[in-house]
XYZ file of C-alpha atoms in Angstrom:
362
model
C 114.690 197.922 -79.711
C 111.246 197.740 -78.101
C 110.019 200.860 -79.933
C 109.453 202.614 -76.626
C 108.884 206.360 -76.433
C 110.221 208.632 -73.691
C 106.747 208.395 -72.119
C 107.008 204.585 -72.030
C 110.423 204.763 -70.359
C 109.331 207.331 -67.771
C 106.360 205.112 -66.853
C 108.470 201.941 -66.791
C 111.038 203.458 -64.422
C 108.588 205.356 -62.222
C 109.851 208.868 -63.063
C 106.932 211.021 -61.954
C 108.433 214.441 -62.846
C 109.405 213.254 -66.325
C 105.938 211.746 -66.806
C 104.286 215.036 -65.784
C 106.640 217.028 -68.020
C 105.890 214.836 -71.055
C 102.143 215.069 -70.418
C 102.429 218.889 -70.340
C 104.338 218.754 -73.621
C 101.352 216.947 -75.107
C 103.052 213.638 -75.918
C 101.011 210.645 -77.102
C 99.622 208.870 -74.028
C 98.439 205.781 -75.842
C 101.496 204.920 -77.961
C 102.367 201.208 -77.990
C 105.747 199.464 -77.986
C 106.658 196.317 -79.946
C 104.667 194.119 -77.531
C 101.775 196.606 -77.771
C 102.230 197.765 -74.178
C 101.097 201.292 -73.371
C 102.716 203.457 -70.690
C 99.792 202.396 -68.463
C 100.881 198.743 -68.834
C 104.485 199.543 -67.921
C 103.636 201.644 -64.859
C 101.237 198.929 -63.615
C 103.670 196.089 -64.337
C 106.423 197.726 -62.304
C 104.204 198.867 -59.444
C 104.710 202.618 -59.900
C 101.570 203.836 -58.161
C 101.973 207.628 -58.439
C 102.922 207.431 -62.129
C 99.977 205.089 -62.729
C 97.658 207.595 -61.035
C 99.011 210.422 -63.202
C 98.472 208.430 -66.431
C 94.945 207.432 -65.343
C 94.163 211.113 -64.626
C 94.993 211.983 -68.246
C 92.032 209.830 -69.270
C 93.667 206.951 -71.139
C 91.825 203.765 -72.181
C 92.159 201.497 -69.108
C 91.408 198.190 -70.837
C 93.854 198.511 -73.735
C 95.409 195.092 -74.449
C 98.963 194.176 -75.417
C 99.930 191.473 -77.937
C 99.148 188.664 -75.491
C 95.833 190.266 -74.603
C 96.868 191.498 -71.150
C 95.415 194.730 -69.777
C 97.188 196.935 -67.227
C 95.101 195.190 -64.553
C 96.460 191.792 -65.662
C 100.086 192.913 -65.426
C 99.524 194.623 -62.062
C 97.967 191.405 -60.713
C 100.710 189.232 -62.192
C 103.365 191.502 -60.680
C 101.792 191.286 -57.229
C 101.105 195.029 -57.025
C 97.924 195.118 -54.931
C 97.855 198.930 -54.630
C 97.982 199.271 -58.433
C 95.240 196.641 -58.785
C 93.041 198.632 -56.369
C 93.735 201.900 -58.169
C 92.882 200.490 -61.605
C 89.666 198.910 -60.307
C 88.613 202.163 -58.606
C 89.271 203.956 -61.897
C 86.898 201.542 -63.661
C 89.141 198.887 -65.236
C 87.299 195.737 -66.368
C 87.864 193.137 -63.638
C 86.797 190.307 -65.961
C 89.058 191.125 -68.921
C 90.594 188.001 -70.481
C 93.909 187.510 -72.290
C 94.437 185.604 -75.552
C 94.763 182.475 -73.402
C 91.481 183.377 -71.652
C 93.277 184.127 -68.380
C 91.533 186.571 -66.072
C 93.333 188.389 -63.252
C 92.287 185.776 -60.685
C 94.146 183.114 -62.690
C 97.321 185.197 -62.290
C 96.740 185.749 -58.572
C 96.291 181.976 -58.149
C 99.404 181.251 -60.214
C 101.606 183.230 -57.821
C 99.716 182.743 -54.554
C 98.743 186.420 -54.169
C 95.918 186.085 -51.639
C 95.450 189.797 -51.014
C 95.059 190.471 -54.734
C 92.651 187.533 -55.054
C 90.524 189.053 -52.263
C 90.535 192.483 -53.929
C 89.494 190.952 -57.269
C 86.758 188.861 -55.666
C 85.431 191.907 -53.796
C 85.310 193.680 -57.165
C 83.099 190.893 -58.547
C 85.493 188.872 -60.698
C 84.098 185.626 -62.145
C 85.653 183.087 -59.768
C 84.853 180.066 -61.938
C 86.075 181.478 -65.268
C 88.243 178.995 -67.186
C 91.305 179.633 -69.366
C 92.343 178.062 -72.702
C 93.137 174.795 -70.870
C 89.710 174.927 -69.226
C 91.439 175.485 -65.877
C 89.781 177.611 -63.206
C 91.742 179.678 -60.686
C 91.101 176.850 -58.197
C 92.752 174.306 -60.523
C 95.793 176.580 -60.758
C 96.025 177.164 -56.984
C 95.897 173.391 -56.359
C 98.538 172.710 -59.013
C 100.824 175.444 -57.636
C 100.264 174.106 -54.092
C 98.833 177.211 -52.408
C 96.539 175.795 -49.662
C 95.578 179.244 -48.305
C 94.468 180.312 -51.796
C 92.417 177.124 -52.182
C 90.812 177.827 -48.786
C 89.920 181.330 -50.009
C 88.229 179.890 -53.114
C 86.363 177.242 -51.102
C 85.091 179.926 -48.702
C 83.910 181.905 -51.744
C 81.974 178.774 -52.811
C 83.859 178.305 -56.081
C 82.783 175.282 -58.124
C 85.204 172.478 -57.188
C 83.824 170.034 -59.758
C 84.839 171.954 -62.913
C 86.799 169.628 -65.253
C 89.833 171.006 -67.117
C 90.868 169.905 -70.613
C 92.155 166.604 -69.183
C 88.757 166.304 -67.490
C 90.513 166.604 -64.141
C 88.784 168.293 -61.230
C 90.734 170.131 -58.531
C 90.667 166.923 -56.466
C 92.155 164.911 -59.350
C 95.076 167.362 -59.406
C 95.516 167.202 -55.612
C 95.422 163.391 -55.830
C 97.904 163.265 -58.706
C 100.440 165.396 -56.824
C 99.808 163.955 -53.355
C 98.649 167.253 -51.848
C 97.003 165.990 -48.647
C 96.232 169.347 -46.996
C 94.474 170.614 -50.095
C 92.640 167.311 -50.642
C 91.408 167.480 -47.035
C 89.909 170.950 -47.595
C 88.242 169.879 -50.833
C 86.842 166.667 -49.308
C 85.484 168.470 -46.242
C 83.864 171.056 -48.552
C 82.168 168.210 -50.438
C 82.678 167.209 -54.069
C 81.451 164.651 -56.591
C 83.815 161.678 -56.207
C 82.336 159.842 -59.196
C 83.783 162.261 -61.772
C 86.378 160.692 -64.075
C 89.234 162.174 -66.103
C 90.010 161.528 -69.786
C 91.460 158.131 -68.881
C 88.282 157.192 -67.045
C 89.952 157.493 -63.624
C 88.284 158.870 -60.508
C 90.352 160.912 -58.049
C 90.584 157.740 -55.916
C 92.045 155.817 -58.874
C 94.563 158.621 -59.438
C 95.641 158.676 -55.769
C 96.008 154.878 -55.682
C 97.944 154.816 -58.955
C 100.348 157.459 -57.600
C 100.874 155.412 -54.423
C 99.517 158.282 -52.318
C 98.219 155.908 -49.659
C 96.985 158.367 -47.026
C 95.263 160.446 -49.668
C 93.524 157.416 -51.181
C 92.300 156.460 -47.696
C 91.023 160.010 -47.147
C 88.970 159.798 -50.346
C 87.472 156.443 -49.304
C 86.616 157.870 -45.861
C 84.971 160.869 -47.535
C 83.019 158.681 -49.959
C 81.703 156.562 -47.084
C 80.966 159.664 -45.007
C 78.991 161.358 -47.825
C 76.816 158.237 -48.118
C 76.306 158.082 -44.347
C 75.532 161.810 -44.208
C 72.953 161.509 -46.992
C 71.181 158.714 -45.120
C 71.473 160.082 -41.584
C 71.955 163.830 -41.349
C 69.736 166.757 -42.161
C 71.304 169.525 -44.220
C 72.338 171.514 -41.136
C 75.942 172.344 -41.960
C 76.496 173.703 -38.438
C 76.043 170.273 -36.932
C 78.732 168.916 -34.618
C 79.899 166.504 -37.301
C 80.448 169.212 -39.919
C 82.415 171.353 -37.468
C 84.769 168.556 -36.448
C 84.997 166.758 -39.772
C 88.414 165.546 -40.885
C 89.534 162.750 -43.186
C 93.183 162.789 -42.170
C 94.945 160.023 -40.262
C 93.784 159.742 -36.666
C 96.623 160.266 -34.176
C 94.447 161.140 -31.167
C 95.375 159.741 -27.772
C 91.751 158.858 -27.010
C 91.538 156.505 -30.004
C 94.950 154.939 -29.468
C 93.613 151.842 -27.720
C 90.949 150.970 -30.304
C 93.498 151.593 -33.076
C 95.888 149.126 -31.453
C 93.024 146.592 -31.338
C 92.597 147.108 -35.104
C 96.316 146.571 -35.678
C 96.380 143.309 -33.730
C 93.205 142.107 -35.423
C 94.609 142.785 -38.905
C 98.113 141.438 -38.313
C 97.461 138.458 -36.019
C 93.909 137.230 -36.243
C 92.285 137.856 -39.618
C 93.054 135.199 -42.225
C 93.893 136.110 -45.848
C 90.700 137.175 -47.608
C 88.758 137.863 -44.392
C 89.445 141.594 -44.457
C 87.685 141.700 -47.826
C 84.677 139.829 -46.457
C 84.491 142.360 -43.625
C 84.866 145.222 -46.109
C 81.946 143.901 -48.176
C 79.913 143.400 -44.986
C 80.532 147.067 -44.125
C 79.578 148.159 -47.664
C 82.995 149.129 -48.973
C 82.686 149.316 -52.770
C 84.763 147.278 -55.207
C 86.566 150.511 -56.139
C 87.479 151.083 -52.472
C 88.838 147.541 -52.148
C 90.773 147.821 -55.428
C 92.390 151.066 -54.279
C 93.448 149.504 -50.965
C 94.833 146.416 -52.722
C 96.847 148.489 -55.167
C 99.456 149.180 -52.477
C 101.715 146.393 -51.228
C 101.727 143.008 -52.893
C 102.989 139.693 -51.625
C 101.774 136.913 -49.363
C 101.655 139.062 -46.194
C 100.170 142.158 -47.817
C 96.650 141.200 -46.675
C 97.642 142.332 -43.165
C 98.411 145.876 -44.322
C 95.319 145.918 -46.531
C 93.170 144.758 -43.633
C 94.674 147.320 -41.282
C 93.977 150.163 -43.705
C 90.406 148.982 -44.244
C 89.792 148.723 -40.477
C 91.082 152.262 -39.851
C 88.902 153.635 -42.663
C 85.905 151.806 -41.183
C 86.794 153.105 -37.694
C 86.756 156.692 -38.983
C 83.149 156.273 -40.122
C 82.045 154.609 -36.896
C 83.614 157.286 -34.683
C 82.278 160.106 -36.883
C 78.792 158.621 -36.568
C 79.232 158.425 -32.781
C 78.767 154.645 -32.730
C 80.465 152.013 -30.566
C 83.384 150.468 -32.497
C 83.577 147.311 -30.349
C 79.882 146.632 -31.005
C 80.399 147.237 -34.737
C 83.430 144.950 -34.813
C 81.521 142.226 -32.973
C 78.635 142.396 -35.458
C 80.999 142.441 -38.443
C 83.010 139.432 -37.271
C 79.831 137.470 -36.523
C 78.564 138.534 -39.952
C 81.547 136.899 -41.694
C 81.361 133.739 -39.582
C 84.075 134.540 -37.031
C 82.007 134.443 -33.837
C 85.052 133.031 -31.997
C 87.027 136.187 -32.744
C 84.031 138.412 -32.014
C 83.602 136.875 -28.525
C 87.328 137.129 -27.857
C 87.368 140.844 -28.720
C 84.291 141.543 -26.629
C 85.809 139.791 -23.599
C 89.033 141.734 -23.941
C 87.146 145.015 -24.349
C 85.099 144.303 -21.220
C 88.258 143.443 -19.290
C 89.868 146.660 -20.507
C 86.983 148.836 -19.419
C 87.051 147.184 -15.981
C 90.753 147.982 -15.558
C 91.521 150.979 -17.751
C 95.239 151.083 -16.928
C 95.877 147.515 -17.982
C 97.637 147.066 -21.309
C 96.018 144.112 -22.986
C 97.598 141.874 -25.601
C 94.849 140.103 -27.505
């Protein structure tokens, strides 16, 4: 049915003695079946290492392609057979061969989460930023398939995270669309261009907000504010304390619990509707940031949640910069004409520091 010869079948089923016997008989080594697979393809696809070695030793063409344009290396990678991948590369197979759909072997490793194979291919010099027929890089595919360890591998290899696919989506757009927080965190810490828009003109922040991925949207705003702060304040020393401890995830640390509770009370009890936005503008939140925050929760009381989110995003920047949040709050409240509230917070903060065990209700 598949037009397979005895040599094809021996390779497919890993029959070493039969393979050797047929080679001695002088059978055709390069015959193709209906899908244009050679015996080399079938041995590689099924992970038959010793048979693969025997066929390689005969001196066959290693980069022969089947109907879909896959080489033996492609099918070995797709099948997760790392030993076969190594063997083919050592024998001189083309690591950068592309299929009809312009997939290289790294695309297949990313598709299935095969980290070991990805490492082998990268060590062999594969083009890490090659794109397929949908203009997707291996990083795009790893994000879409939700393989954080694979994404980490690509980030460490300094793959280009800003490549747009055929929907003009970057890897971060895809993480934002699917709510993949762990992957978004890695990408944001690595540093990307947050201004890039997809075919609909949406930034990754717009996509996260539209999908109601609240924590992820907040992470992107924190990152955007941090990048601006970093540009203005830090040298390019990536080993700085800030870079080592950088995170954009929600803060659940015990040491920030008190100041976070101050933020909660401020947002839910003391700020009037519209005042959180004045504060946000005072602290240089952009209109896009404010829009993204406002997109979640509607209704007459929603300003409390919006204000709370904004305050926690602001707090992240202040703590990352090593500044005093109470001082920053005081200045912000005075800046929007709420000196009464500013004084009240300062008094409470002073009282708290005098008696650290006391639980204060503002």
